[in-house]
Coordinates of N, CA and C in Angstrom, one line a residue:
M1 N 31.7 -49.6 32.2 CA 30.9 -50.0 31.1 C 31.7 -49.7 29.8
K2 N 31.7 -50.6 28.9 CA 32.3 -50.3 27.6 C 31.3 -50.6 26.5
L3 N 31.5 -49.9 25.4 CA 30.6 -50.1 24.2 C 31.4 -50.9 23.2
R4 N 30.7 -51.9 22.6 CA 31.3 -52.7 21.6 C 30.3 -53.1 20.6
S5 N 30.8 -53.6 19.5 CA 29.9 -54.1 18.4 C 29.2 -55.4 18.9
W6 N 28.0 -55.7 18.4 CA 27.4 -57.0 18.6 C 28.2 -58.1 18.0
I7 N 28.1 -59.2 18.6 CA 28.5 -60.4 17.9 C 27.2 -61.3 17.9
Y8 N 27.2 -62.3 17.0 CA 26.0 -63.1 16.8 C 25.5 -63.7 18.1
E9 N 26.5 -64.1 18.9 CA 26.2 -64.8 20.2 C 25.5 -63.9 21.2
D10 N 25.5 -62.5 21.0 CA 24.9 -61.6 21.9 C 23.4 -61.5 21.6
I11 N 22.9 -62.0 20.5 CA 21.5 -61.7 20.1 C 20.5 -62.3 21.1
F12 N 20.8 -63.4 21.7 CA 19.8 -64.0 22.6 C 19.6 -63.0 23.8
K13 N 20.6 -62.5 24.4 CA 20.5 -61.5 25.5 C 19.9 -60.2 25.0
I14 N 20.2 -59.8 23.8 CA 19.6 -58.6 23.3 C 18.1 -58.8 23.1
A15 N 17.7 -60.0 22.6 CA 16.3 -60.3 22.5 C 15.6 -60.3 23.8
Q16 N 16.2 -60.7 24.9 CA 15.6 -60.7 26.2 C 15.4 -59.2 26.7
I17 N 16.4 -58.4 26.5 CA 16.2 -56.9 26.8 C 15.2 -56.3 26.0
E18 N 15.1 -56.7 24.7 CA 14.1 -56.2 23.8 C 12.7 -56.5 24.3
K19 N 12.4 -57.7 24.8 CA 11.1 -58.1 25.3 C 10.8 -57.3 26.6
E20 N 11.8 -57.1 27.4 CA 11.6 -56.3 28.7 C 11.3 -54.9 28.4
C21 N 12.0 -54.3 27.4 CA 11.8 -52.8 27.2 C 10.6 -52.5 26.3
F22 N 10.3 -53.4 25.4 CA 9.2 -53.2 24.4 C 8.2 -54.4 24.4
P23 N 7.5 -54.6 25.5 CA 6.7 -55.8 25.6 C 5.6 -55.9 24.6
A24 N 5.1 -54.7 24.2 CA 3.9 -54.7 23.2 C 4.4 -55.2 21.8
E25 N 5.6 -54.8 21.4 CA 6.0 -55.1 20.1 C 7.5 -55.3 20.0
P26 N 8.0 -56.4 20.7 CA 9.5 -56.6 20.7 C 9.9 -57.2 19.3
W27 N 11.1 -56.8 18.9 CA 11.7 -57.4 17.8 C 12.0 -58.9 18.2
S28 N 11.8 -59.8 17.3 CA 12.0 -61.2 17.6 C 13.5 -61.5 17.4
F29 N 13.9 -62.7 17.9 CA 15.3 -63.1 17.7 C 15.6 -63.1 16.2
Q30 N 14.7 -63.6 15.4 CA 14.9 -63.6 14.0 C 15.1 -62.3 13.4
M31 N 14.3 -61.3 13.8 CA 14.4 -59.9 13.3 C 15.8 -59.3 13.7
L32 N 16.2 -59.6 14.9 CA 17.5 -59.1 15.4 C 18.6 -59.7 14.6
A33 N 18.5 -61.0 14.4 CA 19.5 -61.8 13.6 C 19.6 -61.3 12.2
E34 N 18.4 -61.0 11.6 CA 18.4 -60.5 10.2 C 19.1 -59.1 10.1
S35 N 18.9 -58.2 11.1 CA 19.6 -56.9 11.2 C 21.1 -57.1 11.2
F36 N 21.5 -58.1 12.1 CA 22.9 -58.4 12.2 C 23.5 -58.7 10.9
G37 N 22.8 -59.4 10.0 CA 23.3 -59.9 8.7 C 23.2 -58.8 7.7
N38 N 22.7 -57.6 7.9 CA 22.6 -56.5 7.0 C 23.9 -55.7 7.0
D39 N 24.5 -55.6 5.8 CA 25.8 -54.9 5.7 C 25.7 -53.4 6.1
N40 N 24.5 -52.8 6.0 CA 24.3 -51.4 6.3 C 23.9 -51.2 7.8
F41 N 23.8 -52.2 8.6 CA 23.4 -52.2 10.0 C 24.6 -52.2 10.9
Y42 N 24.6 -51.4 11.9 CA 25.7 -51.3 12.9 C 25.0 -51.5 14.3
G43 N 25.3 -52.6 14.9 CA 24.8 -52.8 16.3 C 25.8 -52.6 17.3
I44 N 25.5 -51.8 18.3 CA 26.4 -51.5 19.4 C 25.7 -51.9 20.7
L45 N 26.5 -52.4 21.7 CA 25.9 -52.7 23.0 C 26.8 -52.2 24.1
A46 N 26.2 -52.1 25.2 CA 26.9 -51.7 26.5 C 27.2 -52.9 27.2
D47 N 28.4 -53.1 27.6 CA 28.9 -54.3 28.3 C 29.4 -53.8 29.7
D48 N 28.9 -54.4 30.7 CA 29.3 -54.0 32.1 C 29.9 -55.3 32.7
G49 N 31.2 -55.5 32.6 CA 31.8 -56.7 33.1 C 31.3 -58.0 32.6
G50 N 30.9 -58.0 31.3 CA 30.4 -59.2 30.7 C 28.9 -59.3 30.7
E51 N 28.2 -58.4 31.3 CA 26.7 -58.3 31.3 C 26.3 -57.3 30.3
I52 N 25.4 -57.7 29.4 CA 24.9 -56.7 28.4 C 23.8 -55.9 29.1
T53 N 24.0 -54.6 29.1 CA 23.1 -53.7 29.9 C 22.2 -52.9 29.0
G54 N 22.6 -52.8 27.7 CA 21.8 -52.1 26.7 C 22.3 -52.3 25.3
Y55 N 21.6 -51.8 24.4 CA 22.0 -52.0 23.0 C 21.4 -50.9 22.1
G56 N 21.9 -50.8 20.9 CA 21.3 -49.9 19.9 C 21.7 -50.3 18.6
G57 N 21.0 -49.8 17.6 CA 21.3 -50.2 16.2 C 21.0 -49.0 15.3
I58 N 21.8 -48.9 14.2 CA 21.6 -47.9 13.2 C 21.8 -48.5 11.8
T59 N 20.9 -48.1 10.9 CA 21.0 -48.6 9.5 C 21.3 -47.4 8.7
I60 N 22.4 -47.5 7.9 CA 22.9 -46.4 7.0 C 22.3 -46.6 5.7
N61 N 21.7 -45.5 5.2 CA 21.1 -45.4 3.8 C 21.7 -44.3 3.0
V62 N 22.9 -44.5 2.5 CA 23.7 -43.5 1.7 C 24.0 -42.3 2.6
D63 N 23.2 -41.2 2.5 CA 23.5 -40.0 3.3 C 22.5 -39.8 4.4
T64 N 21.6 -40.7 4.7 CA 20.7 -40.7 5.8 C 20.8 -42.0 6.6
A65 N 20.3 -42.0 7.8 CA 20.4 -43.2 8.6 C 19.1 -43.2 9.5
D66 N 18.8 -44.4 9.9 CA 17.7 -44.7 10.9 C 18.2 -45.4 12.1
I67 N 18.0 -44.8 13.2 CA 18.2 -45.5 14.5 C 17.1 -46.4 14.7
D68 N 17.4 -47.7 14.7 CA 16.4 -48.7 14.7 C 15.9 -49.0 16.1
N69 N 16.8 -49.0 17.1 CA 16.4 -49.2 18.5 C 17.5 -48.8 19.4
I70 N 17.1 -48.3 20.6 CA 18.0 -48.1 21.7 C 17.2 -48.7 22.9
A71 N 17.8 -49.6 23.6 CA 17.1 -50.1 24.8 C 18.2 -50.3 25.9
V72 N 17.7 -50.1 27.2 CA 18.6 -50.3 28.3 C 17.8 -51.1 29.3
A73 N 18.5 -52.1 29.9 CA 17.8 -53.0 30.9 C 17.5 -52.1 32.1
E74 N 16.4 -52.5 32.7 CA 15.8 -51.7 33.8 C 16.8 -51.3 34.9
P75 N 17.7 -52.2 35.4 CA 18.6 -51.8 36.5 C 19.7 -50.8 36.1
Y76 N 19.8 -50.6 34.8 CA 20.9 -49.8 34.3 C 20.4 -48.4 33.7
R77 N 19.2 -48.2 33.9 CA 18.6 -46.9 33.3 C 19.0 -45.7 34.2
R78 N 19.1 -44.6 33.6 CA 19.4 -43.3 34.3 C 20.9 -43.3 34.9
C79 N 21.7 -44.1 34.2 CA 23.1 -44.2 34.5 C 24.0 -43.7 33.4
G80 N 23.4 -43.2 32.3 CA 24.2 -42.7 31.2 C 24.4 -43.7 30.1
T81 N 23.8 -44.9 30.2 CA 24.0 -46.0 29.2 C 23.3 -45.6 27.9
G82 N 22.0 -45.1 28.0 CA 21.3 -44.6 26.8 C 22.0 -43.5 26.1
T83 N 22.5 -42.6 26.9 CA 23.3 -41.4 26.3 C 24.5 -41.9 25.5
A84 N 25.2 -42.8 26.2 CA 26.5 -43.4 25.5 C 26.1 -44.1 24.2
L85 N 25.1 -44.9 24.3 CA 24.7 -45.6 23.0 C 24.2 -44.7 21.9
L86 N 23.4 -43.7 22.3 CA 23.0 -42.7 21.3 C 24.2 -41.9 20.7
Q87 N 25.1 -41.5 21.5 CA 26.2 -40.8 21.0 C 27.1 -41.6 20.1
K88 N 27.2 -42.9 20.4 CA 28.0 -43.8 19.6 C 27.3 -44.0 18.2
L89 N 26.0 -44.2 18.2 CA 25.2 -44.3 17.0 C 25.4 -43.1 16.1
I90 N 25.3 -41.9 16.7 CA 25.5 -40.7 16.0 C 26.9 -40.6 15.4
A91 N 27.9 -41.0 16.1 CA 29.3 -41.0 15.6 C 29.4 -42.0 14.5
I92 N 28.8 -43.1 14.5 CA 28.8 -44.1 13.4 C 28.2 -43.5 12.2
G93 N 27.1 -42.7 12.4 CA 26.5 -42.0 11.2 C 27.4 -41.1 10.6
K94 N 28.1 -40.2 11.4 CA 29.0 -39.3 10.9 C 30.2 -39.9 10.2
E95 N 30.7 -41.0 10.8 CA 31.8 -41.7 10.1 C 31.5 -42.3 8.8
N96 N 30.2 -42.5 8.6 CA 29.7 -43.1 7.3 C 29.1 -42.1 6.4
G97 N 29.4 -40.8 6.6 CA 28.9 -39.7 5.7 C 27.5 -39.4 5.7
V98 N 26.8 -39.7 6.8 CA 25.4 -39.4 7.0 C 25.2 -37.9 7.2
N99 N 24.2 -37.3 6.6 CA 23.8 -35.9 6.8 C 22.6 -35.8 7.8
K100 N 21.8 -36.8 7.9 CA 20.6 -36.7 8.7 C 20.2 -38.1 9.3
I101 N 19.9 -38.1 10.6 CA 19.5 -39.3 11.2 C 18.1 -39.2 11.7
F102 N 17.3 -40.3 11.4 CA 15.9 -40.3 11.8 C 15.7 -41.4 12.8
L103 N 14.6 -41.3 13.6 CA 14.2 -42.3 14.5 C 12.7 -42.2 14.8
E104 N 12.1 -43.2 15.3 CA 10.7 -43.2 15.7 C 10.6 -43.5 17.2
V105 N 9.7 -42.8 17.8 CA 9.5 -43.0 19.3 C 8.1 -43.0 19.6
R106 N 7.6 -43.8 20.5 CA 6.2 -43.8 21.0 C 6.0 -42.5 21.6
V107 N 4.8 -41.9 21.4 CA 4.5 -40.6 22.0 C 4.4 -40.7 23.5
S108 N 4.2 -41.9 24.1 CA 4.1 -42.0 25.5 C 5.5 -42.2 26.2
N109 N 6.5 -42.3 25.4 CA 7.9 -42.5 25.9 C 8.6 -41.2 26.1
A110 N 8.2 -40.5 27.2 CA 8.7 -39.2 27.5 C 10.2 -39.3 27.8
D111 N 10.7 -40.3 28.5 CA 12.1 -40.4 28.8 C 13.0 -40.5 27.5
A112 N 12.5 -41.3 26.6 CA 13.3 -41.4 25.3 C 13.3 -40.1 24.6
M113 N 12.1 -39.5 24.5 CA 12.0 -38.2 23.8 C 12.9 -37.1 24.4
S114 N 12.9 -37.1 25.7 CA 13.8 -36.2 26.4 C 15.3 -36.4 26.0
L115 N 15.7 -37.6 26.0 CA 17.1 -38.0 25.6 C 17.4 -37.5 24.2
Y116 N 16.5 -37.8 23.3 CA 16.7 -37.4 21.9 C 16.7 -35.9 21.8
L117 N 15.8 -35.2 22.4 CA 15.8 -33.7 22.4 C 17.1 -33.1 22.9
K118 N 17.6 -33.7 24.0 CA 18.9 -33.2 24.6 C 20.1 -33.4 23.6
H119 N 19.9 -34.3 22.7 CA 21.0 -34.5 21.7 C 20.7 -34.0 20.3
G120 N 19.8 -33.0 20.3 CA 19.6 -32.3 19.0 C 18.6 -32.8 18.1
F121 N 17.9 -33.9 18.4 CA 16.8 -34.4 17.6 C 15.6 -33.5 17.7
K122 N 14.8 -33.3 16.6 CA 13.6 -32.5 16.6 C 12.5 -33.3 16.0
G123 N 11.3 -33.1 16.6 CA 10.1 -33.7 16.0 C 9.9 -33.2 14.6
V124 N 9.6 -34.2 13.7 CA 9.4 -33.9 12.3 C 7.9 -34.0 12.0
Y125 N 7.3 -35.2 12.3 CA 5.9 -35.4 12.1 C 5.5 -36.6 13.0
A126 N 4.2 -36.8 13.1 CA 3.6 -37.9 13.8 C 3.0 -38.9 12.8
R127 N 3.1 -40.2 13.2 CA 2.4 -41.3 12.4 C 1.3 -41.8 13.4
T128 N 0.1 -41.5 13.0 CA -1.0 -41.9 13.8 C -1.3 -43.4 13.8
R129 N -1.6 -43.9 14.9 CA -1.9 -45.3 15.1 C -0.9 -46.2 14.5
Y130 N 0.4 -45.8 14.7 CA 1.5 -46.5 14.0 C 1.8 -47.9 14.6
Y131 N 1.7 -48.0 16.0 CA 1.9 -49.3 16.6 C 0.7 -50.1 16.7
S132 N 0.9 -51.4 16.9 CA -0.2 -52.4 16.8 C -1.3 -52.1 17.9
D133 N -0.9 -51.5 19.0 CA -1.9 -51.1 20.0 C -2.6 -49.8 19.7
G134 N -2.3 -49.2 18.6 CA -3.0 -48.0 18.2 C -2.3 -46.7 18.6
E135 N -1.1 -46.8 19.3 CA -0.4 -45.6 19.8 C 0.3 -45.0 18.6
D136 N 0.4 -43.6 18.7 CA 1.1 -42.9 17.6 C 2.6 -42.9 17.9
C137 N 3.3 -42.6 16.9 CA 4.8 -42.4 17.0 C 5.1 -41.1 16.5
L138 N 6.2 -40.5 17.1 CA 6.8 -39.3 16.6 C 8.0 -39.6 15.9
V139 N 8.1 -39.1 14.7 CA 9.4 -39.3 13.9 C 10.2 -38.1 14.2
M140 N 11.5 -38.3 14.6 CA 12.4 -37.3 15.0 C 13.6 -37.3 14.1
A141 N 14.3 -36.2 13.9 CA 15.4 -36.2 13.0 C 16.5 -35.3 13.6
K142 N 17.7 -35.5 13.2 CA 18.9 -34.7 13.6 C 19.8 -34.5 12.4
E143 N 20.0 -33.2 12.1 CA 21.0 -32.9 11.0 C 22.4 -33.0 11.6
L144 N 23.3 -33.6 10.8 CA 24.7 -33.7 11.3 C 25.6 -32.7 10.6

């Protein structure tokens, strides 16, 4: 597996993984394409012999950043792909002078929360009924 930056042609496959991982509220192809066009956005994906197995994105806002998404296709979970993507996004934040990284995670997504906690993220506060299905999200942050 290697990590590389997104190219526009990757967005179709990224959108497929997005639908698989976040069926209740996936980002559309258009939303992903708009992120790609944002100069403050950095998209990274995991490539296993030409197969996109996961992706992540971070938006830099001067000295803070937001991890927009991390998703790994079902057959590639629990193989270190999510960890590699998260570590690369944190490194991009550091390279761009970020002091603090934020992210949002569904309160039911214990696997993601565990990953984030292992990498130094801490719960900051909850947003009640944040998602369209009424589920809360936990806002987490990491000081760099």
